[in-house]
Amino acid sequence: MSTDSIHNPSCWVSQVNSQDPLLDYSTITVPPLSGIMPPSMSSADMLTALYLASAAKSLLVPTYKPSMYINSWLHQYCTEATLAGVPTDLLGKFLCHYLPPNIAEWICTFGCRNNWEELHNLLISTYGLDLDIEKAQRRQTLQATTQRNLSIWLFQVKFATLVNDMPNSGCLSNRTILNIFLKNIKPPLCQLIEPTLNSMDDWETVYEKAVMHEDCIGDLAPPRARNFHCQFEPMDCSAAIASPQRPKQHSLNDGVPCLWGPDGRPICGYCKGAHWNKDCPGVSHSAAITYQPAIVKEESPLAAAIMPAWLVTTGSSQPTTSAGPSVPYVIQNKALSVLVDTGSTITAIRASALEGIVTKVDCDQSIVFNTAAGAMAHSHGTVSLPVTLLGRPLELTF
C-alpha cells in the first residue's frame, strides 16, 4: 500500500475487495478523493473498512478449521476482537475473514452477520458439540491438570486459565470445579483444607486457604529468593581441619577413641590431654607426640574461601629416643613435605582428606617411618607407605 493510499480512505475498500470477494461492501459509502468524509459515511463503516484492510497482516485468532472446537474458538475470537476495539455490531462482519469460504458463503445466505448473538448460536448449533459432550470434555481437561511438584500458586494459574476459557454453554458448576480442584492438589494440603470448608466456598476461596497452609508443609513451600546483596564472610581455614561443633573422631589399634580438638590438636582418650593415646598410662608425656598448628598467612580475606586447598599446617613430633631429633612437616596445596634424620619416627600424620599425596624428600640418610598400622619402612631416598588418614587408606610416597 503506497503512502497516498494510507491517507486516502477510498483505497481501503477496493484493496479489501480484491483480497476477499465473499464480503459485501455495498452498504459502505466511499468518500471522495479529496479525503473529506461526508456525513453519509458512518464511523462504523469506516471501522469496518479499516479492520478488514489490516486483517490480512495481523490476525486476531487462527483461521477456523473444521477439526477445531468451535465453542472455544468463538469464545477466543470474541475476547480478542473486543480487546482490539471491534464493536459488537461488527463482530459478525469481521468474523467471515477467519472462516473457510464454504462457511462464509453459508452465513451470507442467512443474513445474520449484523446480529452477533444470532450468528453465534447458529454456528454452535451447526458445528458445535452436544452440551453434555462439551461438559464431559471440559471436566476431563480439568481432571488431567494436577499439582504434582508445582507450588500452589503456579498450579492455580494453570487451573484458572482452563476455567476462564470455558464458554457459558459448556461451563461446569462451581461445586464441580471445587471438587476437581480439591482432588488435583496434593493430599496433605487437601487434608488440611477439608475440615474448614463450608457450603459457600468456591475453588478460589479454597486456593487462598491452600496458600496459608502451604507454609506448614516444608516440601510444598515455594523456594525463597536468595539475597545476593548479603555480605560475604570468608571461610576459616581451621574449619577444613576440624569443626568445633562436630569434632572428628576415629579409633586407633588400642581400642580407645582419639578425638580432635577445635584447634586441630589431638585429644587423648585416657586423660583428655593434647597428645595421642598410645597407651597413655604407660607412656611418658615427654615421648608423646604433640602438634603445633602454624598460623596461616593470608594476603586477602577471601584467600581462604577462594582457595581452601592451600592449607598450611606445620608440626613436630618428638622422637622415641631422647637423642633423636624432631621431625617437622608441612602440608601445603595437597602436598606433604617431611625432612627427617636417621632414627626419626612418625607415629601419626594429621591431614584433611588428602588423596594421592606424592612428595619426594631430598635426604641422603636413611628414613624410618612408623605407620598408623604399626608397620616399619626403611629407605634410602624414596619409599611408599600405606597409611590411614582420617579413616581413609592412603599411600604416601617419600
mmCIF file of C-alpha atoms in Angstrom:
data_model
loop_
_atom_site.group_PDB
_atom_site.id
_atom_site.type_symbol
_atom_site.label_atom_id
_atom_site.label_comp_id
_atom_site.label_asym_id
_atom_site.label_seq_id
_atom_site.Cartn_x
_atom_site.Cartn_y
_atom_site.Cartn_z
ATOM 1 C CA MET A 1 0.000 0.000 0.000
ATOM 2 C CA SER A 2 1.509 3.379 -1.010
ATOM 3 C CA THR A 3 1.668 6.456 1.166
ATOM 4 C CA ASP A 4 -1.220 8.098 -0.691
ATOM 5 C CA SER A 5 -3.424 5.059 -0.217
ATOM 6 C CA ILE A 6 -2.833 5.075 3.532
ATOM 7 C CA HIS A 7 -4.258 8.593 3.856
ATOM 8 C CA ASN A 8 -6.958 8.070 1.238
ATOM 9 C CA PRO A 9 -9.910 6.050 2.658
ATOM 10 C CA SER A 10 -11.236 5.402 -0.830
ATOM 11 C CA CYS A 11 -8.472 2.853 -1.391
ATOM 12 C CA TRP A 12 -9.272 0.765 1.701
ATOM 13 C CA VAL A 13 -12.388 -0.904 0.417
ATOM 14 C CA SER A 14 -11.039 -1.522 -3.074
ATOM 15 C CA GLN A 15 -7.976 -3.322 -1.716
ATOM 16 C CA VAL A 16 -10.001 -5.407 0.705
ATOM 17 C CA ASN A 17 -12.460 -6.380 -2.048
ATOM 18 C CA SER A 18 -9.597 -7.732 -4.104
ATOM 19 C CA GLN A 19 -8.479 -9.893 -1.179
ATOM 20 C CA ASP A 20 -11.812 -11.303 -0.041
ATOM 21 C CA PRO A 21 -14.612 -11.313 -2.664
ATOM 22 C CA LEU A 22 -17.027 -13.051 -0.266
ATOM 23 C CA LEU A 23 -17.663 -9.930 1.806
ATOM 24 C CA ASP A 24 -20.377 -7.458 0.831
ATOM 25 C CA TYR A 25 -19.350 -3.820 0.949
ATOM 26 C CA SER A 26 -22.344 -2.407 -0.927
ATOM 27 C CA THR A 27 -23.534 -0.650 2.210
ATOM 28 C CA ILE A 28 -20.263 1.279 2.639
ATOM 29 C CA THR A 29 -20.203 4.759 1.116
ATOM 30 C CA VAL A 30 -16.822 5.592 -0.378
ATOM 31 C CA PRO A 31 -15.672 9.148 0.430
ATOM 32 C CA PRO A 32 -14.495 11.418 -2.368
ATOM 33 C CA LEU A 33 -10.843 11.554 -3.368
ATOM 34 C CA SER A 34 -10.359 14.801 -1.506
ATOM 35 C CA GLY A 35 -10.195 12.779 1.732
ATOM 36 C CA ILE A 36 -13.075 14.649 3.402
ATOM 37 C CA MET A 37 -15.554 12.168 4.914
ATOM 38 C CA PRO A 38 -19.158 13.061 4.041
ATOM 39 C CA PRO A 39 -21.854 12.894 6.718
ATOM 40 C CA SER A 40 -23.449 9.917 4.944
ATOM 41 C CA MET A 41 -20.493 7.585 5.887
ATOM 42 C CA SER A 42 -20.788 6.428 9.482
ATOM 43 C CA SER A 43 -17.857 5.744 11.773
ATOM 44 C CA ALA A 44 -18.892 2.067 11.957
ATOM 45 C CA ASP A 45 -18.417 1.712 8.197
ATOM 46 C CA MET A 46 -15.023 3.352 8.419
ATOM 47 C CA LEU A 47 -14.003 0.978 11.216
ATOM 48 C CA THR A 48 -15.165 -1.988 9.161
ATOM 49 C CA ALA A 49 -13.022 -0.952 6.218
ATOM 50 C CA LEU A 50 -10.056 -0.259 8.470
ATOM 51 C CA TYR A 51 -10.254 -3.586 10.347
ATOM 52 C CA LEU A 52 -10.727 -5.616 7.184
ATOM 53 C CA ALA A 53 -7.824 -3.861 5.463
ATOM 54 C CA SER A 54 -5.431 -4.702 8.292
ATOM 55 C CA ALA A 55 -6.761 -8.217 8.948
ATOM 56 C CA ALA A 56 -4.528 -9.790 6.318
ATOM 57 C CA LYS A 57 -1.419 -8.510 8.101
ATOM 58 C CA SER A 58 -2.370 -9.085 11.748
ATOM 59 C CA LEU A 59 -4.797 -11.878 12.601
ATOM 60 C CA LEU A 60 -6.571 -11.857 15.928
ATOM 61 C CA VAL A 61 -7.038 -15.622 16.048
ATOM 62 C CA PRO A 62 -6.034 -18.531 13.783
ATOM 63 C CA THR A 63 -8.368 -19.269 10.896
ATOM 64 C CA TYR A 64 -11.082 -21.707 11.908
ATOM 65 C CA LYS A 65 -10.788 -25.288 10.701
ATOM 66 C CA PRO A 66 -13.469 -27.991 10.970
ATOM 67 C CA SER A 67 -11.191 -30.000 13.283
ATOM 68 C CA MET A 68 -11.193 -27.192 15.861
ATOM 69 C CA TYR A 69 -13.574 -26.913 18.777
ATOM 70 C CA ILE A 70 -15.835 -24.105 17.563
ATOM 71 C CA ASN A 71 -17.183 -23.218 21.020
ATOM 72 C CA SER A 72 -13.721 -22.355 22.304
ATOM 73 C CA TRP A 73 -12.718 -20.767 19.014
ATOM 74 C CA LEU A 74 -15.701 -18.382 19.009
ATOM 75 C CA HIS A 75 -15.050 -17.520 22.649
ATOM 76 C CA GLN A 76 -11.417 -16.716 21.843
ATOM 77 C CA TYR A 77 -12.387 -14.669 18.797
ATOM 78 C CA CYS A 78 -14.950 -12.610 20.716
ATOM 79 C CA THR A 79 -12.455 -11.918 23.518
ATOM 80 C CA GLU A 80 -9.581 -10.893 21.224
ATOM 81 C CA ALA A 81 -11.792 -8.785 18.938
ATOM 82 C CA THR A 82 -13.329 -6.941 21.896
ATOM 83 C CA LEU A 83 -9.866 -6.185 23.292
ATOM 84 C CA ALA A 84 -8.829 -4.884 19.855
ATOM 85 C CA GLY A 85 -11.766 -2.441 19.887
ATOM 86 C CA VAL A 86 -14.167 -4.135 17.461
ATOM 87 C CA PRO A 87 -17.767 -3.098 18.291
ATOM 88 C CA THR A 88 -20.346 -5.800 18.952
ATOM 89 C CA ASP A 89 -22.376 -4.946 15.847
ATOM 90 C CA LEU A 90 -19.273 -5.524 13.673
ATOM 91 C CA LEU A 91 -18.219 -8.869 15.133
ATOM 92 C CA GLY A 92 -20.278 -10.790 12.574
ATOM 93 C CA LYS A 93 -18.879 -8.905 9.579
ATOM 94 C CA PHE A 94 -15.325 -9.278 10.786
ATOM 95 C CA LEU A 95 -15.809 -12.989 11.560
ATOM 96 C CA CYS A 96 -16.112 -14.005 7.901
ATOM 97 C CA HIS A 97 -12.428 -13.245 7.348
ATOM 98 C CA TYR A 98 -11.495 -16.118 9.727
ATOM 99 C CA LEU A 99 -13.922 -18.737 8.370
ATOM 100 C CA PRO A 100 -13.445 -21.143 5.445
ATOM 101 C CA PRO A 101 -15.063 -19.987 2.155
ATOM 102 C CA ASN A 102 -17.910 -22.518 2.282
ATOM 103 C CA ILE A 103 -18.922 -21.499 5.814
ATOM 104 C CA ALA A 104 -18.630 -17.791 4.956
ATOM 105 C CA GLU A 105 -20.913 -18.246 1.923
ATOM 106 C CA TRP A 106 -23.374 -20.223 4.033
ATOM 107 C CA ILE A 107 -23.523 -17.402 6.614
ATOM 108 C CA CYS A 108 -24.226 -14.858 3.871
ATOM 109 C CA THR A 109 -27.330 -16.784 2.827
ATOM 110 C CA PHE A 110 -28.850 -16.407 6.306
ATOM 111 C CA GLY A 111 -28.181 -12.672 6.521
ATOM 112 C CA CYS A 112 -27.436 -12.723 10.249
ATOM 113 C CA ARG A 113 -23.990 -11.124 10.172
ATOM 114 C CA ASN A 114 -25.275 -7.947 11.793
ATOM 115 C CA ASN A 115 -26.576 -9.847 14.845
ATOM 116 C CA TRP A 116 -23.699 -11.428 16.753
ATOM 117 C CA GLU A 117 -25.849 -13.422 19.189
ATOM 118 C CA GLU A 118 -27.887 -14.983 16.394
ATOM 119 C CA LEU A 119 -24.764 -15.772 14.378
ATOM 120 C CA HIS A 120 -23.039 -17.237 17.449
ATOM 121 C CA ASN A 121 -25.952 -19.566 18.226
ATOM 122 C CA LEU A 122 -26.235 -20.596 14.574
ATOM 123 C CA LEU A 123 -22.582 -21.657 14.339
ATOM 124 C CA ILE A 124 -22.635 -23.554 17.647
ATOM 125 C CA SER A 125 -25.866 -25.384 16.843
ATOM 126 C CA THR A 126 -24.493 -26.401 13.434
ATOM 127 C CA TYR A 127 -20.801 -27.107 14.064
ATOM 128 C CA GLY A 128 -20.660 -27.365 17.856
ATOM 129 C CA LEU A 129 -20.850 -30.376 20.138
ATOM 130 C CA ASP A 130 -23.741 -31.550 22.236
ATOM 131 C CA LEU A 131 -23.926 -29.792 25.601
ATOM 132 C CA ASP A 132 -23.365 -32.983 27.601
ATOM 133 C CA ILE A 133 -20.383 -33.979 25.458
ATOM 134 C CA GLU A 134 -18.923 -30.498 25.808
ATOM 135 C CA LYS A 135 -19.180 -30.560 29.597
ATOM 136 C CA ALA A 136 -17.639 -34.031 29.703
ATOM 137 C CA GLN A 137 -14.652 -32.799 27.699
ATOM 138 C CA ARG A 138 -14.248 -29.786 29.987
ATOM 139 C CA ARG A 139 -14.367 -32.000 33.054
ATOM 140 C CA GLN A 140 -11.782 -34.363 31.557
ATOM 141 C CA THR A 141 -9.409 -31.489 30.781
ATOM 142 C CA LEU A 142 -9.636 -30.110 34.327
ATOM 143 C CA GLN A 143 -9.161 -33.507 35.939
ATOM 144 C CA ALA A 144 -5.963 -34.061 33.925
ATOM 145 C CA THR A 145 -4.419 -30.879 35.380
ATOM 146 C CA THR A 146 -2.823 -31.898 38.701
ATOM 147 C CA GLN A 147 -0.457 -30.063 41.033
ATOM 148 C CA ARG A 148 2.304 -32.689 41.237
ATOM 149 C CA ASN A 149 5.564 -30.887 42.111
ATOM 150 C CA LEU A 150 4.272 -27.390 41.355
ATOM 151 C CA SER A 151 3.699 -24.839 44.074
ATOM 152 C CA ILE A 152 0.087 -23.981 44.784
ATOM 153 C CA TRP A 153 0.255 -20.563 43.103
ATOM 154 C CA LEU A 154 1.683 -21.989 39.865
ATOM 155 C CA PHE A 155 -0.985 -24.689 39.828
ATOM 156 C CA GLN A 156 -3.661 -22.046 40.389
ATOM 157 C CA VAL A 157 -2.504 -20.163 37.273
ATOM 158 C CA LYS A 158 -2.890 -23.260 35.087
ATOM 159 C CA PHE A 159 -6.228 -24.194 36.654
ATOM 160 C CA ALA A 160 -7.663 -20.674 36.388
ATOM 161 C CA THR A 161 -6.666 -20.452 32.718
ATOM 162 C CA LEU A 162 -8.750 -23.522 31.888
ATOM 163 C CA VAL A 163 -11.706 -22.359 33.983
ATOM 164 C CA ASN A 164 -11.769 -18.849 32.500
ATOM 165 C CA ASP A 165 -11.581 -20.184 28.938
ATOM 166 C CA MET A 166 -14.825 -22.105 29.362
ATOM 167 C CA PRO A 167 -17.690 -20.642 27.319
ATOM 168 C CA ASN A 168 -21.036 -20.186 29.020
ATOM 169 C CA SER A 169 -22.548 -23.058 27.060
ATOM 170 C CA GLY A 170 -20.115 -25.633 28.431
ATOM 171 C CA CYS A 171 -19.234 -24.167 31.811
ATOM 172 C CA LEU A 172 -19.275 -26.527 34.778
ATOM 173 C CA SER A 173 -20.953 -25.719 38.073
ATOM 174 C CA ASN A 174 -18.964 -24.074 40.864
ATOM 175 C CA ARG A 175 -19.324 -27.137 43.085
ATOM 176 C CA THR A 176 -17.962 -29.406 40.345
ATOM 177 C CA ILE A 177 -14.947 -27.154 39.782
ATOM 178 C CA LEU A 178 -14.334 -27.038 43.551
ATOM 179 C CA ASN A 179 -14.349 -30.836 43.856
ATOM 180 C CA ILE A 180 -11.937 -31.180 40.931
ATOM 181 C CA PHE A 181 -9.609 -28.581 42.458
ATOM 182 C CA LEU A 182 -9.534 -30.407 45.802
ATOM 183 C CA LYS A 183 -8.735 -33.733 44.141
ATOM 184 C CA ASN A 184 -5.965 -32.265 41.987
ATOM 185 C CA ILE A 185 -3.977 -30.568 44.754
ATOM 186 C CA LYS A 186 -1.557 -32.509 46.910
ATOM 187 C CA PRO A 187 -3.154 -34.799 49.526
ATOM 188 C CA PRO A 188 -1.502 -33.092 52.545
ATOM 189 C CA LEU A 189 -2.997 -29.752 51.510
ATOM 190 C CA CYS A 190 -6.401 -31.305 50.868
ATOM 191 C CA GLN A 191 -6.425 -32.895 54.337
ATOM 192 C CA LEU A 192 -5.697 -29.522 55.951
ATOM 193 C CA ILE A 193 -8.370 -27.670 53.961
ATOM 194 C CA GLU A 194 -11.328 -30.090 54.010
ATOM 195 C CA PRO A 195 -12.220 -29.579 57.728
ATOM 196 C CA THR A 196 -12.539 -25.811 57.146
ATOM 197 C CA LEU A 197 -14.857 -25.942 54.100
ATOM 198 C CA ASN A 198 -18.432 -24.670 54.100
ATOM 199 C CA SER A 199 -21.241 -24.623 51.558
ATOM 200 C CA MET A 200 -20.434 -21.079 50.371
ATOM 201 C CA ASP A 201 -16.793 -21.728 49.429
ATOM 202 C CA ASP A 202 -15.697 -21.835 45.804
ATOM 203 C CA TRP A 203 -12.405 -23.025 44.337
ATOM 204 C CA GLU A 204 -10.798 -19.555 44.555
ATOM 205 C CA THR A 205 -11.540 -19.412 48.298
ATOM 206 C CA VAL A 206 -10.018 -22.858 48.709
ATOM 207 C CA TYR A 207 -6.922 -21.648 46.861
ATOM 208 C CA GLU A 208 -6.464 -18.807 49.374
ATOM 209 C CA LYS A 209 -6.667 -21.323 52.224
ATOM 210 C CA ALA A 210 -4.153 -23.570 50.474
ATOM 211 C CA VAL A 211 -1.673 -20.691 50.272
ATOM 212 C CA MET A 212 -1.876 -20.224 54.045
ATOM 213 C CA HIS A 213 -1.470 -23.954 54.757
ATOM 214 C CA GLU A 214 1.359 -24.471 52.270
ATOM 215 C CA ASP A 215 3.937 -22.882 54.576
ATOM 216 C CA CYS A 216 3.184 -25.567 57.180
ATOM 217 C CA ILE A 217 4.454 -28.267 54.812
ATOM 218 C CA GLY A 218 8.158 -27.973 54.121
ATOM 219 C CA ASP A 219 8.356 -29.743 50.770
ATOM 220 C CA LEU A 220 5.415 -27.730 49.406
ATOM 221 C CA ALA A 221 6.742 -24.308 50.343
ATOM 222 C CA PRO A 222 7.935 -22.217 47.359
ATOM 223 C CA PRO A 223 11.675 -21.624 47.199
ATOM 224 C CA ARG A 224 12.809 -18.493 48.949
ATOM 225 C CA ALA A 225 14.570 -15.860 46.875
ATOM 226 C CA ARG A 226 18.254 -15.671 47.613
ATOM 227 C CA ASN A 227 19.676 -12.411 48.824
ATOM 228 C CA PHE A 228 22.590 -11.715 46.512
ATOM 229 C CA HIS A 229 23.412 -8.459 48.304
ATOM 230 C CA CYS A 230 24.334 -10.023 51.636
ATOM 231 C CA GLN A 231 27.842 -9.547 52.972
ATOM 232 C CA PHE A 232 30.221 -12.362 52.136
ATOM 233 C CA GLU A 233 32.148 -13.836 55.035
ATOM 234 C CA PRO A 234 35.282 -15.844 54.150
ATOM 235 C CA MET A 235 35.559 -19.389 55.438
ATOM 236 C CA ASP A 236 38.018 -20.050 58.213
ATOM 237 C CA CYS A 237 40.864 -22.375 57.235
ATOM 238 C CA SER A 238 40.597 -24.180 60.552
ATOM 239 C CA ALA A 239 37.090 -25.294 59.566
ATOM 240 C CA ALA A 240 38.645 -27.534 56.921
ATOM 241 C CA ILE A 241 40.656 -29.326 59.620
ATOM 242 C CA ALA A 242 38.114 -29.732 62.402
ATOM 243 C CA SER A 243 34.734 -28.261 63.313
ATOM 244 C CA PRO A 244 34.119 -27.069 66.919
ATOM 245 C CA GLN A 245 30.504 -28.261 66.812
ATOM 246 C CA ARG A 246 31.266 -31.702 65.372
ATOM 247 C CA PRO A 247 34.781 -32.847 66.360
ATOM 248 C CA LYS A 248 36.163 -35.666 64.263
ATOM 249 C CA GLN A 249 36.694 -39.000 65.914
ATOM 250 C CA HIS A 250 38.401 -42.218 64.923
ATOM 251 C CA SER A 251 39.838 -45.200 66.733
ATOM 252 C CA LEU A 252 43.390 -46.468 66.890
ATOM 253 C CA ASN A 253 44.542 -50.020 67.454
ATOM 254 C CA ASP A 254 44.354 -49.680 71.236
ATOM 255 C CA GLY A 255 40.534 -49.500 71.111
ATOM 256 C CA VAL A 256 40.327 -46.121 72.886
ATOM 257 C CA PRO A 257 38.862 -43.383 70.685
ATOM 258 C CA CYS A 258 41.035 -40.396 69.852
ATOM 259 C CA LEU A 259 39.340 -37.015 69.427
ATOM 260 C CA TRP A 260 40.346 -33.933 67.511
ATOM 261 C CA GLY A 261 40.078 -30.583 69.221
ATOM 262 C CA PRO A 262 38.650 -27.443 67.601
ATOM 263 C CA ASP A 263 42.168 -26.111 67.004
ATOM 264 C CA GLY A 264 43.304 -29.260 65.225
ATOM 265 C CA ARG A 265 45.170 -30.753 68.187
ATOM 266 C CA PRO A 266 44.693 -34.424 69.104
ATOM 267 C CA ILE A 267 42.990 -35.228 72.409
ATOM 268 C CA CYS A 268 43.959 -38.324 74.363
ATOM 269 C CA GLY A 269 41.128 -40.750 75.026
ATOM 270 C CA TYR A 270 42.551 -41.547 78.501
ATOM 271 C CA CYS A 271 43.480 -38.241 80.115
ATOM 272 C CA LYS A 272 41.977 -35.793 77.604
ATOM 273 C CA GLY A 273 45.401 -34.289 77.094
ATOM 274 C CA ALA A 274 46.752 -32.740 73.900
ATOM 275 C CA HIS A 275 48.532 -35.870 72.668
ATOM 276 C CA TRP A 276 47.814 -39.234 71.085
ATOM 277 C CA ASN A 277 46.577 -42.148 73.182
ATOM 278 C CA LYS A 278 49.447 -44.592 72.633
ATOM 279 C CA ASP A 279 48.565 -46.371 75.898
ATOM 280 C CA CYS A 280 48.625 -43.131 77.839
ATOM 281 C CA PRO A 281 49.129 -44.643 81.379
ATOM 282 C CA GLY A 282 52.381 -46.328 80.307
ATOM 283 C CA VAL A 283 53.803 -43.642 78.016
ATOM 284 C CA SER A 284 55.556 -40.609 79.413
ATOM 285 C CA HIS A 285 54.400 -37.230 78.236
ATOM 286 C CA SER A 286 57.889 -36.445 77.010
ATOM 287 C CA ALA A 287 57.651 -39.249 74.452
ATOM 288 C CA ALA A 288 54.089 -38.412 73.431
ATOM 289 C CA ILE A 289 53.636 -36.673 70.133
ATOM 290 C CA THR A 290 52.295 -33.128 70.114
ATOM 291 C CA TYR A 291 51.353 -30.900 67.250
ATOM 292 C CA GLN A 292 51.633 -27.155 66.858
ATOM 293 C CA PRO A 293 49.486 -25.804 64.022
ATOM 294 C CA ALA A 294 51.102 -22.874 62.283
ATOM 295 C CA ILE A 295 49.381 -19.542 61.671
ATOM 296 C CA VAL A 296 48.021 -19.263 58.154
ATOM 297 C CA LYS A 297 49.280 -16.189 56.321
ATOM 298 C CA GLU A 298 46.644 -14.703 54.032
ATOM 299 C CA GLU A 299 47.166 -11.814 51.661
ATOM 300 C CA SER A 300 43.419 -11.122 51.387
ATOM 301 C CA PRO A 301 40.363 -12.054 53.496
ATOM 302 C CA LEU A 302 38.933 -14.048 50.573
ATOM 303 C CA ALA A 303 42.001 -16.251 50.097
ATOM 304 C CA ALA A 304 40.736 -18.971 52.424
ATOM 305 C CA ALA A 305 37.325 -19.162 50.743
ATOM 306 C CA ILE A 306 38.561 -18.984 47.153
ATOM 307 C CA MET A 307 41.430 -21.483 47.515
ATOM 308 C CA PRO A 308 40.681 -23.722 50.509
ATOM 309 C CA ALA A 309 43.114 -26.332 49.147
ATOM 310 C CA TRP A 310 46.044 -24.097 50.040
ATOM 311 C CA LEU A 311 46.029 -25.304 53.600
ATOM 312 C CA VAL A 312 49.271 -24.842 55.504
ATOM 313 C CA THR A 313 49.801 -26.748 58.748
ATOM 314 C CA THR A 314 53.134 -27.341 60.433
ATOM 315 C CA GLY A 315 54.003 -29.502 63.409
ATOM 316 C CA SER A 316 56.723 -31.510 65.050
ATOM 317 C CA SER A 317 56.905 -34.933 66.634
ATOM 318 C CA GLN A 318 59.237 -35.974 69.429
ATOM 319 C CA PRO A 319 61.473 -38.989 68.671
ATOM 320 C CA THR A 320 61.117 -42.251 70.502
ATOM 321 C CA THR A 321 64.618 -41.793 71.984
ATOM 322 C CA SER A 322 65.853 -38.702 73.718
ATOM 323 C CA ALA A 323 68.828 -38.492 71.365
ATOM 324 C CA GLY A 324 66.658 -38.370 68.232
ATOM 325 C CA PRO A 325 65.817 -35.059 66.587
ATOM 326 C CA SER A 326 62.319 -33.703 65.988
ATOM 327 C CA VAL A 327 60.516 -34.242 62.680
ATOM 328 C CA PRO A 328 58.950 -31.090 61.192
ATOM 329 C CA TYR A 329 56.373 -31.447 58.409
ATOM 330 C CA VAL A 330 54.344 -29.081 56.239
ATOM 331 C CA ILE A 331 51.033 -29.737 54.454
ATOM 332 C CA GLN A 332 50.532 -27.251 51.625
ATOM 333 C CA ASN A 333 48.476 -27.447 48.420
ATOM 334 C CA LYS A 334 47.752 -31.174 48.868
ATOM 335 C CA ALA A 335 51.457 -31.970 49.313
ATOM 336 C CA LEU A 336 53.171 -33.384 52.406
ATOM 337 C CA SER A 337 56.806 -32.376 52.877
ATOM 338 C CA VAL A 338 58.894 -34.082 55.585
ATOM 339 C CA LEU A 339 62.563 -33.513 56.426
ATOM 340 C CA VAL A 340 63.872 -36.203 58.769
ATOM 341 C CA ASP A 341 67.156 -37.554 60.099
ATOM 342 C CA THR A 342 68.294 -41.080 60.888
ATOM 343 C CA GLY A 343 66.314 -42.634 63.720
ATOM 344 C CA SER A 344 63.338 -40.323 63.482
ATOM 345 C CA THR A 345 59.853 -41.812 63.807
ATOM 346 C CA ILE A 346 56.480 -40.510 62.658
ATOM 347 C CA THR A 347 53.613 -42.141 64.545
ATOM 348 C CA ALA A 348 50.710 -40.165 63.059
ATOM 349 C CA ILE A 349 50.054 -37.564 60.400
ATOM 350 C CA ARG A 350 47.227 -35.047 60.719
ATOM 351 C CA ALA A 351 45.789 -34.124 57.317
ATOM 352 C CA SER A 352 42.478 -33.034 55.857
ATOM 353 C CA ALA A 353 41.242 -35.649 53.354
ATOM 354 C CA LEU A 354 44.463 -35.638 51.357
ATOM 355 C CA GLU A 355 44.423 -38.112 48.491
ATOM 356 C CA GLY A 356 47.245 -39.144 46.188
ATOM 357 C CA ILE A 357 49.960 -37.332 48.153
ATOM 358 C CA VAL A 358 53.294 -37.642 46.345
ATOM 359 C CA THR A 359 56.309 -35.897 47.828
ATOM 360 C CA LYS A 360 59.996 -36.599 47.390
ATOM 361 C CA VAL A 361 62.403 -35.800 50.204
ATOM 362 C CA ASP A 362 65.923 -34.711 49.368
ATOM 363 C CA CYS A 363 67.809 -36.613 52.061
ATOM 364 C CA ASP A 364 70.992 -38.643 51.847
ATOM 365 C CA GLN A 365 70.413 -40.531 55.073
ATOM 366 C CA SER A 366 68.102 -43.418 55.834
ATOM 367 C CA ILE A 367 64.489 -42.594 56.707
ATOM 368 C CA VAL A 368 62.465 -44.581 59.217
ATOM 369 C CA PHE A 369 58.660 -44.314 59.331
ATOM 370 C CA ASN A 370 56.251 -45.868 61.801
ATOM 371 C CA THR A 371 52.866 -46.023 60.063
ATOM 372 C CA ALA A 372 49.453 -45.993 61.743
ATOM 373 C CA ALA A 373 49.224 -49.752 61.246
ATOM 374 C CA GLY A 374 52.490 -50.267 63.138
ATOM 375 C CA ALA A 375 54.499 -51.310 60.065
ATOM 376 C CA MET A 376 58.094 -50.155 59.682
ATOM 377 C CA ALA A 377 59.574 -48.883 56.420
ATOM 378 C CA HIS A 378 63.222 -48.140 55.685
ATOM 379 C CA SER A 379 64.511 -46.429 52.601
ATOM 380 C CA HIS A 380 67.464 -44.564 51.266
ATOM 381 C CA GLY A 381 65.835 -41.920 49.057
ATOM 382 C CA THR A 382 62.163 -42.714 48.235
ATOM 383 C CA VAL A 383 59.658 -45.003 49.947
ATOM 384 C CA SER A 384 55.883 -45.607 49.578
ATOM 385 C CA LEU A 385 53.875 -46.235 52.748
ATOM 386 C CA PRO A 386 50.248 -47.386 53.154
ATOM 387 C CA VAL A 387 48.785 -45.214 55.933
ATOM 388 C CA THR A 388 45.339 -44.190 57.182
ATOM 389 C CA LEU A 389 44.421 -40.510 57.391
ATOM 390 C CA LEU A 390 41.045 -39.616 58.935
ATOM 391 C CA GLY A 391 39.712 -43.096 58.249
ATOM 392 C CA ARG A 392 40.795 -43.126 54.591
ATOM 393 C CA PRO A 393 43.514 -45.528 53.420
ATOM 394 C CA LEU A 394 46.224 -43.629 51.549
ATOM 395 C CA GLU A 395 49.685 -44.288 50.177
ATOM 396 C CA LEU A 396 52.401 -41.739 50.914
ATOM 397 C CA THR A 397 55.483 -41.613 48.722
ATOM 398 C CA PHE A 398 58.653 -40.027 50.108
#
